[in-house]
Structure formats: C-alpha cells, structure tokens
Short mmCIF file of C-alpha atoms in Angstrom, two decimals:
data_model
loop_
_atom_site.label_atom_id
_atom_site.label_comp_id
_atom_site.label_asym_id
_atom_site.label_seq_id
_atom_site.Cartn_x
_atom_site.Cartn_y
_atom_site.Cartn_z
CA MET H 1 5.84 -12.02 -30.79
CA ASP H 2 8.11 -12.63 -33.81
CA GLU H 3 10.38 -15.61 -34.42
CA GLY H 4 13.52 -13.49 -34.15
CA LEU H 5 12.72 -12.67 -30.55
CA LEU H 6 11.71 -16.22 -29.74
CA MET H 7 14.90 -17.66 -31.15
CA SER H 8 17.29 -15.03 -29.79
CA GLY H 9 18.12 -17.02 -26.64
CA ILE H 10 19.07 -20.26 -28.45
CA SER H 11 22.77 -20.95 -28.96
CA LYS H 12 23.42 -22.46 -32.40
CA PRO H 13 26.34 -24.75 -31.41
CA LEU H 14 24.04 -26.64 -29.01
CA LEU H 15 21.52 -27.53 -31.73
CA PRO H 16 21.80 -31.05 -33.14
CA PRO H 17 21.72 -31.51 -36.90
CA GLY H 18 18.35 -31.67 -38.56
CA GLY H 19 18.04 -28.60 -40.71
CA SER H 20 14.94 -26.44 -41.03
CA GLY H 21 12.55 -29.20 -39.87
CA PHE H 22 14.18 -29.32 -36.45
CA MET H 23 14.23 -25.53 -36.25
CA MET H 24 10.50 -25.36 -36.98
CA LEU H 25 9.89 -27.92 -34.22
CA VAL H 26 11.77 -25.72 -31.74
CA VAL H 27 9.80 -22.66 -32.89
CA ARG H 28 6.50 -24.50 -32.40
CA LEU H 29 7.54 -25.67 -28.95
CA LEU H 30 8.58 -22.17 -27.96
CA ARG H 31 5.41 -20.60 -29.30
CA GLY H 32 3.31 -23.00 -27.26
CA ALA H 33 5.41 -22.38 -24.18
CA VAL H 34 5.20 -18.60 -24.47
CA LYS H 35 1.46 -18.70 -25.08
CA HIS H 36 0.86 -20.61 -21.86
CA ALA H 37 3.76 -19.30 -19.76
CA GLY H 38 1.45 -17.34 -17.46
CA SER H 39 -0.12 -20.58 -16.19
CA ARG H 40 3.17 -22.43 -15.65
CA PRO H 41 6.27 -22.00 -13.52
CA PRO H 42 8.83 -19.68 -15.16
CA CYS H 43 11.08 -22.59 -16.08
CA SER H 44 8.53 -24.35 -18.35
CA THR H 45 9.81 -22.67 -21.52
CA GLU H 46 13.40 -23.51 -20.55
CA ARG H 47 12.47 -27.18 -19.97
CA LEU H 48 11.03 -27.37 -23.51
CA ILE H 49 14.18 -25.82 -24.97
CA SER H 50 16.34 -28.29 -23.06
CA ALA H 51 14.23 -31.21 -24.24
CA ALA H 52 14.48 -30.05 -27.84
CA ARG H 53 18.25 -29.80 -27.54
CA GLY H 54 18.58 -33.19 -25.89
CA ILE H 55 20.10 -31.66 -22.74
CA SER H 56 19.68 -33.51 -19.43
CA SER H 57 17.07 -31.94 -17.12
CA SER H 58 19.66 -31.89 -14.32
CA SER H 59 22.13 -29.69 -16.24
CA GLN H 60 22.86 -26.05 -15.42
CA HIS H 61 21.92 -23.08 -17.59
CA PHE H 62 21.65 -19.32 -17.42
CA SER H 63 18.26 -17.74 -16.68
CA ALA H 64 16.99 -14.59 -18.40
CA SER H 65 18.40 -12.58 -15.50
CA GLY H 66 21.89 -13.96 -16.09
CA ARG H 67 21.89 -16.14 -12.95
CA THR H 68 22.98 -19.77 -13.17
CA GLN H 69 20.31 -22.17 -11.98
CA SER H 70 19.20 -25.76 -12.37
CA ALA H 71 17.06 -26.64 -15.37
CA HIS H 72 15.23 -29.21 -13.22
CA CYS H 73 11.80 -27.77 -12.29
CA THR H 74 8.44 -29.10 -11.25
CA ASP H 75 4.92 -27.76 -11.60
CA THR H 76 4.95 -26.95 -7.89
CA ASP H 77 7.69 -24.30 -8.29
CA HIS H 78 6.66 -20.97 -6.83
CA PRO H 79 6.02 -17.97 -9.08
CA LYS H 80 8.21 -14.86 -8.83
CA ILE H 81 5.84 -11.95 -8.27
CA LEU H 82 6.18 -8.19 -8.78
CA ILE H 83 3.65 -5.81 -7.19
CA THR H 84 3.56 -2.28 -8.61
CA GLY H 85 2.18 0.60 -6.57
CA GLY H 86 3.00 -1.55 -3.58
CA LEU H 87 2.86 1.17 -0.91
CA GLY H 88 -0.82 1.88 -1.51
CA GLN H 89 -3.74 0.53 0.48
CA LEU H 90 -3.48 -3.06 -0.77
CA GLY H 91 0.10 -3.71 -1.83
CA VAL H 92 1.73 -4.26 1.56
CA GLY H 93 -1.05 -6.57 2.73
CA LEU H 94 -0.99 -8.60 -0.47
CA ALA H 95 2.80 -8.91 -0.30
CA LYS H 96 2.52 -10.29 3.24
CA LEU H 97 -0.10 -12.85 2.13
CA LEU H 98 1.86 -13.91 -0.97
CA ARG H 99 5.13 -14.18 0.96
CA ARG H 100 3.51 -16.53 3.46
CA ARG H 101 2.36 -18.70 0.58
CA PHE H 102 5.28 -18.54 -1.86
CA GLY H 103 8.27 -17.46 0.23
CA LYS H 104 9.63 -14.09 1.28
CA ASP H 105 12.11 -13.69 -1.56
CA ASN H 106 9.62 -14.59 -4.29
CA VAL H 107 7.51 -11.45 -3.85
CA ILE H 108 8.97 -8.05 -4.79
CA LEU H 109 7.18 -4.92 -3.65
CA SER H 110 7.77 -1.81 -5.73
CA ASP H 111 6.81 1.86 -5.77
CA ILE H 112 8.25 5.31 -6.53
CA ARG H 113 8.24 6.33 -2.85
CA LYS H 114 10.60 5.41 -0.05
CA PRO H 115 9.05 2.60 2.02
CA PRO H 116 8.66 2.69 5.81
CA ASN H 117 11.36 0.74 7.63
CA HIS H 118 9.07 -2.15 8.54
CA VAL H 119 8.11 -2.60 4.88
CA TYR H 120 11.70 -2.30 3.65
CA HIS H 121 12.94 -4.98 6.07
CA ASN H 122 10.05 -7.43 5.59
CA GLY H 123 11.03 -8.50 2.08
CA PRO H 124 12.43 -7.38 -1.27
CA PHE H 125 11.59 -3.79 -2.25
CA ILE H 126 12.74 -1.94 -5.36
CA PHE H 127 12.09 1.38 -7.06
CA SER H 128 9.83 0.94 -10.08
CA ASP H 129 8.21 3.67 -12.16
CA ILE H 130 5.53 2.17 -14.40
CA LEU H 131 5.92 5.10 -16.80
CA ASP H 132 9.56 4.10 -17.39
CA TYR H 133 9.17 1.23 -19.83
CA LYS H 134 12.86 0.35 -19.96
CA ASN H 135 13.23 0.25 -16.17
CA LEU H 136 10.10 -1.88 -15.77
CA ARG H 137 11.25 -4.29 -18.44
CA GLU H 138 14.67 -4.65 -16.81
CA ILE H 139 13.03 -5.46 -13.47
CA VAL H 140 10.90 -8.19 -15.05
CA VAL H 141 13.87 -9.75 -16.86
CA ASN H 142 16.51 -9.40 -14.14
CA ASN H 143 14.24 -10.87 -11.47
CA ASN H 144 12.69 -13.61 -13.60
CA ILE H 145 9.17 -12.32 -12.85
CA SER H 146 6.32 -14.65 -13.75
CA TRP H 147 3.30 -12.92 -12.10
CA LEU H 148 2.69 -9.18 -12.07
CA VAL H 149 0.13 -7.49 -9.80
CA HIS H 150 -0.52 -3.96 -11.03
CA TYR H 151 -1.77 -1.73 -8.21
CA SER H 152 -0.35 1.59 -9.42
CA ALA H 153 -3.26 4.00 -9.96
CA VAL H 154 -4.60 7.47 -9.25
CA LEU H 155 -7.93 7.02 -7.44
CA SER H 156 -11.32 8.63 -8.05
CA ALA H 157 -11.38 11.90 -6.09
CA VAL H 158 -7.70 12.66 -6.71
CA GLY H 159 -8.12 11.83 -10.39
CA GLU H 160 -10.86 14.41 -10.82
CA SER H 161 -8.55 17.09 -9.43
CA ASN H 162 -5.64 16.04 -11.69
CA VAL H 163 -6.97 14.45 -14.86
CA SER H 164 -3.69 14.62 -16.76
CA LEU H 165 -1.86 12.69 -14.03
CA ALA H 166 -4.64 10.10 -13.89
CA LYS H 167 -4.46 9.60 -17.67
CA GLU H 168 -0.70 9.18 -17.57
CA VAL H 169 -0.57 6.75 -14.64
CA ASN H 170 -3.80 4.82 -15.22
CA ILE H 171 -3.66 4.51 -19.00
CA THR H 172 -0.07 4.96 -20.22
CA GLY H 173 1.23 2.95 -17.26
CA LEU H 174 -1.26 0.18 -17.99
CA HIS H 175 -0.10 -0.03 -21.61
CA ASN H 176 3.48 -0.52 -20.43
CA ILE H 177 2.37 -3.29 -18.09
CA LEU H 178 0.34 -5.13 -20.75
CA ASP H 179 3.07 -4.91 -23.39
CA ILE H 180 5.81 -6.15 -21.05
CA ALA H 181 3.57 -8.89 -19.65
CA THR H 182 2.74 -10.08 -23.15
CA GLU H 183 6.36 -9.97 -24.31
CA HIS H 184 7.56 -12.04 -21.36
CA GLY H 185 4.59 -14.41 -20.92
CA LEU H 186 3.52 -13.15 -17.50
CA ARG H 187 0.32 -13.76 -15.60
CA VAL H 188 -0.97 -10.26 -14.89
CA PHE H 189 -3.58 -9.07 -12.39
CA VAL H 190 -5.10 -5.60 -12.75
CA PRO H 191 -7.80 -4.56 -10.26
CA SER H 192 -10.90 -2.79 -11.46
CA THR H 193 -13.52 -1.09 -9.32
CA ILE H 194 -17.14 -0.16 -8.77
CA GLY H 195 -16.05 3.09 -10.40
CA ALA H 196 -16.01 1.29 -13.76
CA PHE H 197 -19.81 1.60 -13.77
CA GLY H 198 -21.84 4.77 -14.24
CA PRO H 199 -25.29 6.31 -13.74
CA SER H 200 -26.77 4.33 -16.63
CA SER H 201 -25.61 0.97 -15.19
CA PRO H 202 -28.06 -1.12 -13.17
CA ARG H 203 -27.26 -0.22 -9.56
CA ASP H 204 -28.86 -2.74 -7.21
CA PRO H 205 -27.32 -5.15 -7.95
CA THR H 206 -24.88 -4.39 -10.78
CA PRO H 207 -24.16 -7.49 -12.92
CA ASP H 208 -20.80 -8.45 -14.43
CA LEU H 209 -21.95 -7.54 -17.93
CA CYS H 210 -23.98 -4.38 -18.41
CA VAL H 211 -23.74 -0.81 -19.71
CA GLN H 212 -20.58 0.90 -18.39
CA ARG H 213 -20.49 4.66 -18.82
CA PRO H 214 -18.43 6.03 -15.91
CA ARG H 215 -18.16 9.80 -15.44
CA THR H 216 -14.76 9.94 -13.76
CA ILE H 217 -11.34 9.60 -15.35
CA TYR H 218 -10.63 6.86 -12.80
CA GLY H 219 -13.67 4.90 -13.95
CA VAL H 220 -12.93 5.48 -17.63
CA SER H 221 -9.36 4.27 -17.13
CA LYS H 222 -10.60 1.12 -15.38
CA VAL H 223 -13.05 0.25 -18.18
CA HIS H 224 -10.14 0.80 -20.55
CA ALA H 225 -8.00 -1.57 -18.45
CA GLU H 226 -10.68 -4.27 -18.46
CA LEU H 227 -11.17 -4.09 -22.22
CA MET H 228 -7.46 -3.84 -23.08
CA GLY H 229 -6.64 -6.78 -20.83
CA GLU H 230 -9.34 -8.91 -22.36
CA TYR H 231 -8.25 -7.86 -25.85
CA TYR H 232 -4.64 -8.84 -25.12
CA HIS H 233 -5.90 -12.16 -23.74
CA HIS H 234 -7.90 -13.01 -26.88
CA ARG H 235 -5.44 -11.48 -29.36
CA TYR H 236 -2.08 -12.49 -27.88
CA GLY H 237 -2.89 -15.14 -25.27
CA LEU H 238 -1.98 -12.91 -22.30
CA ASP H 239 -3.03 -14.49 -19.00
CA PHE H 240 -4.96 -11.42 -17.82
CA ARG H 241 -7.08 -11.53 -14.64
CA CYS H 242 -9.20 -8.76 -13.13
CA LEU H 243 -11.52 -8.25 -10.16
CA ARG H 244 -13.87 -5.32 -9.66
CA TYR H 245 -13.21 -4.32 -6.07
CA PRO H 246 -15.84 -2.66 -3.88
CA GLY H 247 -14.71 -0.01 -1.38
CA ILE H 248 -11.91 -1.64 0.65
CA ILE H 249 -11.70 -1.10 4.40
CA SER H 250 -8.47 -1.59 6.34
CA ALA H 251 -7.13 -0.47 9.72
CA ASP H 252 -3.48 -0.55 8.62
CA SER H 253 -3.40 1.89 5.72
CA GLN H 254 -4.31 5.51 5.21
CA PRO H 255 -7.02 6.47 2.68
CA GLY H 256 -5.64 7.29 -0.76
CA GLY H 257 -8.14 9.71 -2.27
CA GLY H 258 -11.09 7.44 -2.99
CA THR H 259 -14.79 8.18 -2.64
CA THR H 260 -15.27 5.35 -0.14
CA ASP H 261 -12.54 6.66 2.19
CA TYR H 262 -15.10 7.76 4.78
CA ALA H 263 -15.64 4.12 5.72
CA VAL H 264 -12.01 3.92 6.88
CA GLN H 265 -11.74 7.39 8.41
CA ILE H 266 -14.83 6.99 10.61
CA PHE H 267 -13.23 4.15 12.60
CA HIS H 268 -10.10 6.15 13.44
CA ALA H 269 -12.20 9.17 14.38
CA ALA H 270 -14.52 7.05 16.52
CA VAL H 271 -11.57 5.73 18.58
CA LYS H 272 -9.49 8.92 18.76
CA THR H 273 -12.00 11.79 19.10
CA GLY H 274 -15.51 10.35 19.24
CA HIS H 275 -16.61 12.68 16.43
CA PHE H 276 -16.63 12.25 12.67
CA GLU H 277 -17.66 14.57 9.84
CA CYS H 278 -18.81 12.56 6.81
CA ASN H 279 -18.45 13.92 3.28
CA LEU H 280 -21.24 11.74 1.83
CA ARG H 281 -24.96 11.87 2.56
CA SER H 282 -26.15 9.57 5.31
CA ASP H 283 -28.25 7.46 2.89
CA THR H 284 -25.52 6.84 0.29
CA ARG H 285 -25.38 3.06 -0.10
CA LEU H 286 -22.21 1.57 -1.58
CA PRO H 287 -20.66 -1.93 -1.75
CA MET H 288 -17.79 -2.49 0.70
CA MET H 289 -15.37 -5.24 1.69
CA TYR H 290 -12.92 -5.87 4.52
CA ILE H 291 -9.33 -6.02 3.29
CA ASP H 292 -8.74 -9.66 4.30
CA ASP H 293 -11.56 -10.78 2.02
CA CYS H 294 -10.19 -8.61 -0.79
CA LEU H 295 -6.66 -9.97 -0.51
CA ARG H 296 -7.86 -13.56 -0.29
CA ALA H 297 -10.01 -13.06 -3.40
CA THR H 298 -6.98 -11.68 -5.22
CA LEU H 299 -4.87 -14.71 -4.29
CA GLU H 300 -7.68 -17.06 -5.31
CA ILE H 301 -8.12 -15.50 -8.75
CA LEU H 302 -4.34 -15.52 -9.28
CA GLU H 303 -4.14 -19.21 -8.43
CA ALA H 304 -7.30 -20.34 -10.24
CA PRO H 305 -6.62 -22.72 -13.15
CA ALA H 306 -7.19 -20.90 -16.43
CA ASP H 307 -9.78 -23.42 -17.59
CA MET H 308 -11.99 -22.49 -14.61
CA LEU H 309 -12.26 -18.87 -15.71
CA ALA H 310 -15.24 -18.35 -17.97
CA SER H 311 -14.45 -14.64 -17.88
CA ARG H 312 -11.35 -12.53 -17.30
CA THR H 313 -13.11 -9.80 -15.30
CA TYR H 314 -15.30 -10.59 -12.27
CA ASN H 315 -17.37 -8.67 -9.74
CA ILE H 316 -16.79 -9.60 -6.09
CA HIS H 317 -19.14 -8.56 -3.29
CA ALA H 318 -19.32 -8.80 0.49
CA MET H 319 -21.70 -6.19 1.98
CA SER H 320 -23.43 -2.89 1.21
CA PHE H 321 -24.18 -0.13 3.73
CA THR H 322 -24.76 3.60 4.11
CA PRO H 323 -22.88 5.99 6.44
CA HIS H 324 -25.95 5.84 8.69
CA ASP H 325 -25.85 2.02 8.79
CA LEU H 326 -22.16 2.05 9.63
CA THR H 327 -22.60 4.70 12.33
CA GLN H 328 -25.33 2.69 14.02
CA GLU H 329 -23.20 -0.45 14.06
CA ILE H 330 -20.19 1.40 15.52
CA GLN H 331 -22.42 3.03 18.15
CA LYS H 332 -23.33 -0.43 19.45
CA VAL H 333 -19.71 -0.56 20.65
CA LEU H 334 -18.98 3.17 21.08
CA PRO H 335 -22.36 4.75 21.93
CA ASP H 336 -20.86 8.25 22.37
CA LEU H 337 -19.80 8.53 18.72
CA LYS H 338 -21.23 11.66 17.08
CA VAL H 339 -21.42 11.91 13.28
CA THR H 340 -22.18 15.10 11.35
CA TYR H 341 -22.43 15.61 7.61
CA SER H 342 -20.66 18.10 5.36
CA VAL H 343 -21.31 16.76 1.89
CA ASP H 344 -18.54 17.07 -0.71
CA PRO H 345 -20.45 17.62 -3.99
CA VAL H 346 -17.70 16.02 -6.09
CA ARG H 347 -17.55 12.82 -4.06
CA GLN H 348 -21.33 12.69 -3.66
CA ALA H 349 -21.83 12.94 -7.43
CA ILE H 350 -19.29 10.16 -7.96
CA ALA H 351 -20.98 7.90 -5.39
CA GLU H 352 -24.43 8.43 -6.91
CA GLY H 353 -23.18 7.02 -10.20
CA TRP H 354 -21.76 3.88 -8.61
CA PRO H 355 -23.41 0.54 -7.78
CA MET H 356 -25.26 0.03 -4.51
CA ALA H 357 -24.34 -3.67 -4.65
CA LEU H 358 -22.38 -5.96 -6.98
CA GLU H 359 -23.83 -9.19 -8.36
CA ASP H 360 -21.02 -11.75 -8.10
CA SER H 361 -22.59 -15.15 -8.79
CA ALA H 362 -20.10 -15.84 -11.61
CA ALA H 363 -17.10 -15.54 -9.26
CA ARG H 364 -18.82 -17.78 -6.70
CA ARG H 365 -19.65 -20.35 -9.37
CA ASP H 366 -16.43 -20.35 -11.44
CA TRP H 367 -13.66 -20.25 -8.83
CA GLY H 368 -15.42 -20.57 -5.49
CA TRP H 369 -15.39 -16.99 -4.22
CA LYS H 370 -17.02 -16.55 -0.81
CA HIS H 371 -16.73 -13.60 1.55
CA GLU H 372 -16.18 -14.07 5.29
CA TYR H 373 -16.83 -10.60 6.80
CA ASP H 374 -20.25 -8.97 7.11
CA LEU H 375 -20.93 -5.51 8.63
CA GLN H 376 -20.98 -6.66 12.26
CA GLU H 377 -17.72 -8.60 11.91
CA LEU H 378 -16.16 -5.70 10.01
CA VAL H 379 -16.90 -3.21 12.82
CA GLN H 380 -15.69 -5.52 15.57
CA THR H 381 -12.45 -6.30 13.70
CA MET H 382 -11.67 -2.68 12.76
CA LEU H 383 -12.23 -1.31 16.27
CA THR H 384 -10.15 -4.08 17.81
CA GLN H 385 -7.25 -3.51 15.42
CA ILE H 386 -7.26 0.28 15.81
CA ASN H 387 -7.42 0.05 19.60
CA THR H 388 -4.62 -2.51 19.63
CA GLY H 389 -2.51 -0.34 17.34
CA ASN H 390 -3.01 2.71 19.56
CA HIS H 391 -2.02 0.80 22.70
CA LEU H 392 1.12 -0.50 21.00
CA ALA H 393 2.06 2.99 19.80
CA GLN H 394 1.61 4.44 23.29
CA SER H 395 3.75 1.74 24.89
CA ASN H 396 6.71 2.31 22.53
#
C-alpha cells in the first residue's frame, strides 16, 4: 500500500508544525496500524492518527463510511463482519452465532439471491456480488467492515458441470476479496475443504502438509485460495485464516451440489419416506462434521490471537464414516429405513480422491480445537431436529 493512499485521509490543517520528520512519524504509525489492523478493533488506526495529531481521545471524527462517531475505543470493541455467500449451507448459521457474540447489527449477511423472510428480518442483509469489485469495496468502506468471511463458492459436483462458472466465482472472486481485504486491513477467513487434496495425497489420515493434486476445479480453486491467502499474509501482512472443512451435515439447509450431500439427504429421506437411494458406494469412507462443530471452529479460528497460529491453514476433523456406517446408525432409531445404491460415477470418482480422515493435531495444539459430536450424537441430533421441524411445519 503506497504512502499516497495511507495519507489521503489526513487533513493538513490539523497537523501541528514539525516538517518532514513529523510526517514520517505519522507514516510509520499508519503503516504499523494498517499492517496489524486485522487483529485490532477497526478504530485502532484512527486512535493512532488522533494521538499523532494531539487530538483528545474523546473528540468526534468521521469514519471511513462518513458516519460521525467517537474516537474513544477499547480493545474489547466488537468487529464489524461481512459474510459473503451468506445464503449457502453455512452462512446463516454462522451469522446467528456471530450475532449472539458480537451483536445483531455488527454482522452483515450478503448474497446475490433474495433471502427468505426469516433471514431478512433476523439481521442486516445486503446484496453483494463478489465479482463486482467496486460494489464489494463500497460495502467494506461504507459499513466499516473489519472481518470478512468469504463463503461464496461453486461446490464440487456443480463445478465439474460448469467449470467456467467455478473459475469465475472461486478464483476471480477470491482475488477481489484478497485485494480489498489487504487494502483495508481486514481479517479474512476463507474456508478450504477435503477437496483440496487428491488421489496422490495420503488418505488415512491426511496431514496438514502433504502433496495436494486435486482433480476437480473446486479442489484446484481451494488449493489456489490457500496458497494465495498465505502469500498475501507473508507478502503484505494480510490477516488470512483458513480451515479445511470435512463434509458438513446440517438439518436446516439444503445440499448445495457437494459430493458429501448424501449424508444430509439420507436423514430427510429416512424421516419422510423411509427409503433413500445413495449415489456413492456403501464403503466410501469420508470425513464428516456436524454443523455446530464447524461453526464453533470457525469462530474460534477467527478469534484466536495471531501469535497462537503457527500456520494459516488448518485441518479440522470430527468423525469418518461410510454410507453403510451411517445407515446402520440411523436404523438403530428407524429400523424400517431401506437404502439402495445408484452410484454416480462423477461423484464416486471425486470421493475416491479425497481423504478418508483428516489429521488435525496442529489445530488442537495451537488454538485448542476439539470436536463435540461423534456419529451417534450426530444421528440423534439430526433426527430430532428434522422431526421437530416437520411437526412445526404441519402445525402452521
């Protein structure tokens, strides 16, 4: 970031005399503030400017969004968070968790689709197209964003049927996010996936650092995201954070075109019809995680002090199972469930190149990651939530 941009917000009449020496002091202060802005409240840079000018910390000033606010801030101030791709499987749940922690108005959900009424009325929602650089930049500036969670992506199976769209959203969109986050000193979280590994990776378990040669555009784009984020961190000081998610299982959201979708669909089919047709072989073992564990891990990595992070990209793991394992566990509760198999060769080929389990000792050591849901608890929770949801729908 050049000095012209750093100095553009400083009003010359407010500067005390002191010539070039004082100006260089301000530049150094600003450079340090911008470099570390992702790990501080958004007002930290403004506090340094005020101190350099000799302005009282209780005075009023204009924020980057043009709003007048107090210059008095503390290190306990809440971040202002933007979630892109917020109407996907994870965005709504993460927004709910973050709003409970940081306040309803401090978390902005965004997407290019119209939200359901309950999402629209539960907190701030705005239209945001990650391919529109100018629009995204305006949102960050006008809302004084300090953390950005980037969930916008085209998933594995859908990506293979529309490679050009996956390249545009997963790669071009990522570049926009990284550039804007770097320019404005944001803390940015970009999820990765088991799809970032390939057939030549160790599969049981797959370590954090190993050969990554994915064979899907989704996987390639996620390796690209990991490496670009880490490059921006080392080159520009961007506070980049990344978790490799397993397959995520949730009762509240519809599958979005991923290879692990069967592990969500089977629960709905078990409750509604008692029959499920699986598109993977019965012995296909993949790592999975209940959504509450996933969202909690995301909050924990976002809040972790930077000096605790030996890496910027971590595996997280909870359980691994096959369709047969999952069927047997569901049948302990619903013994009449019948499962047949009609294997989708595209999804099966993808799954066979993915890990059977993720090795996550670094996350457990560095920032205290620990899962809470195993297979038995997962099944009990999913069936309870789906049954409860059906009863509520029928009573309305």
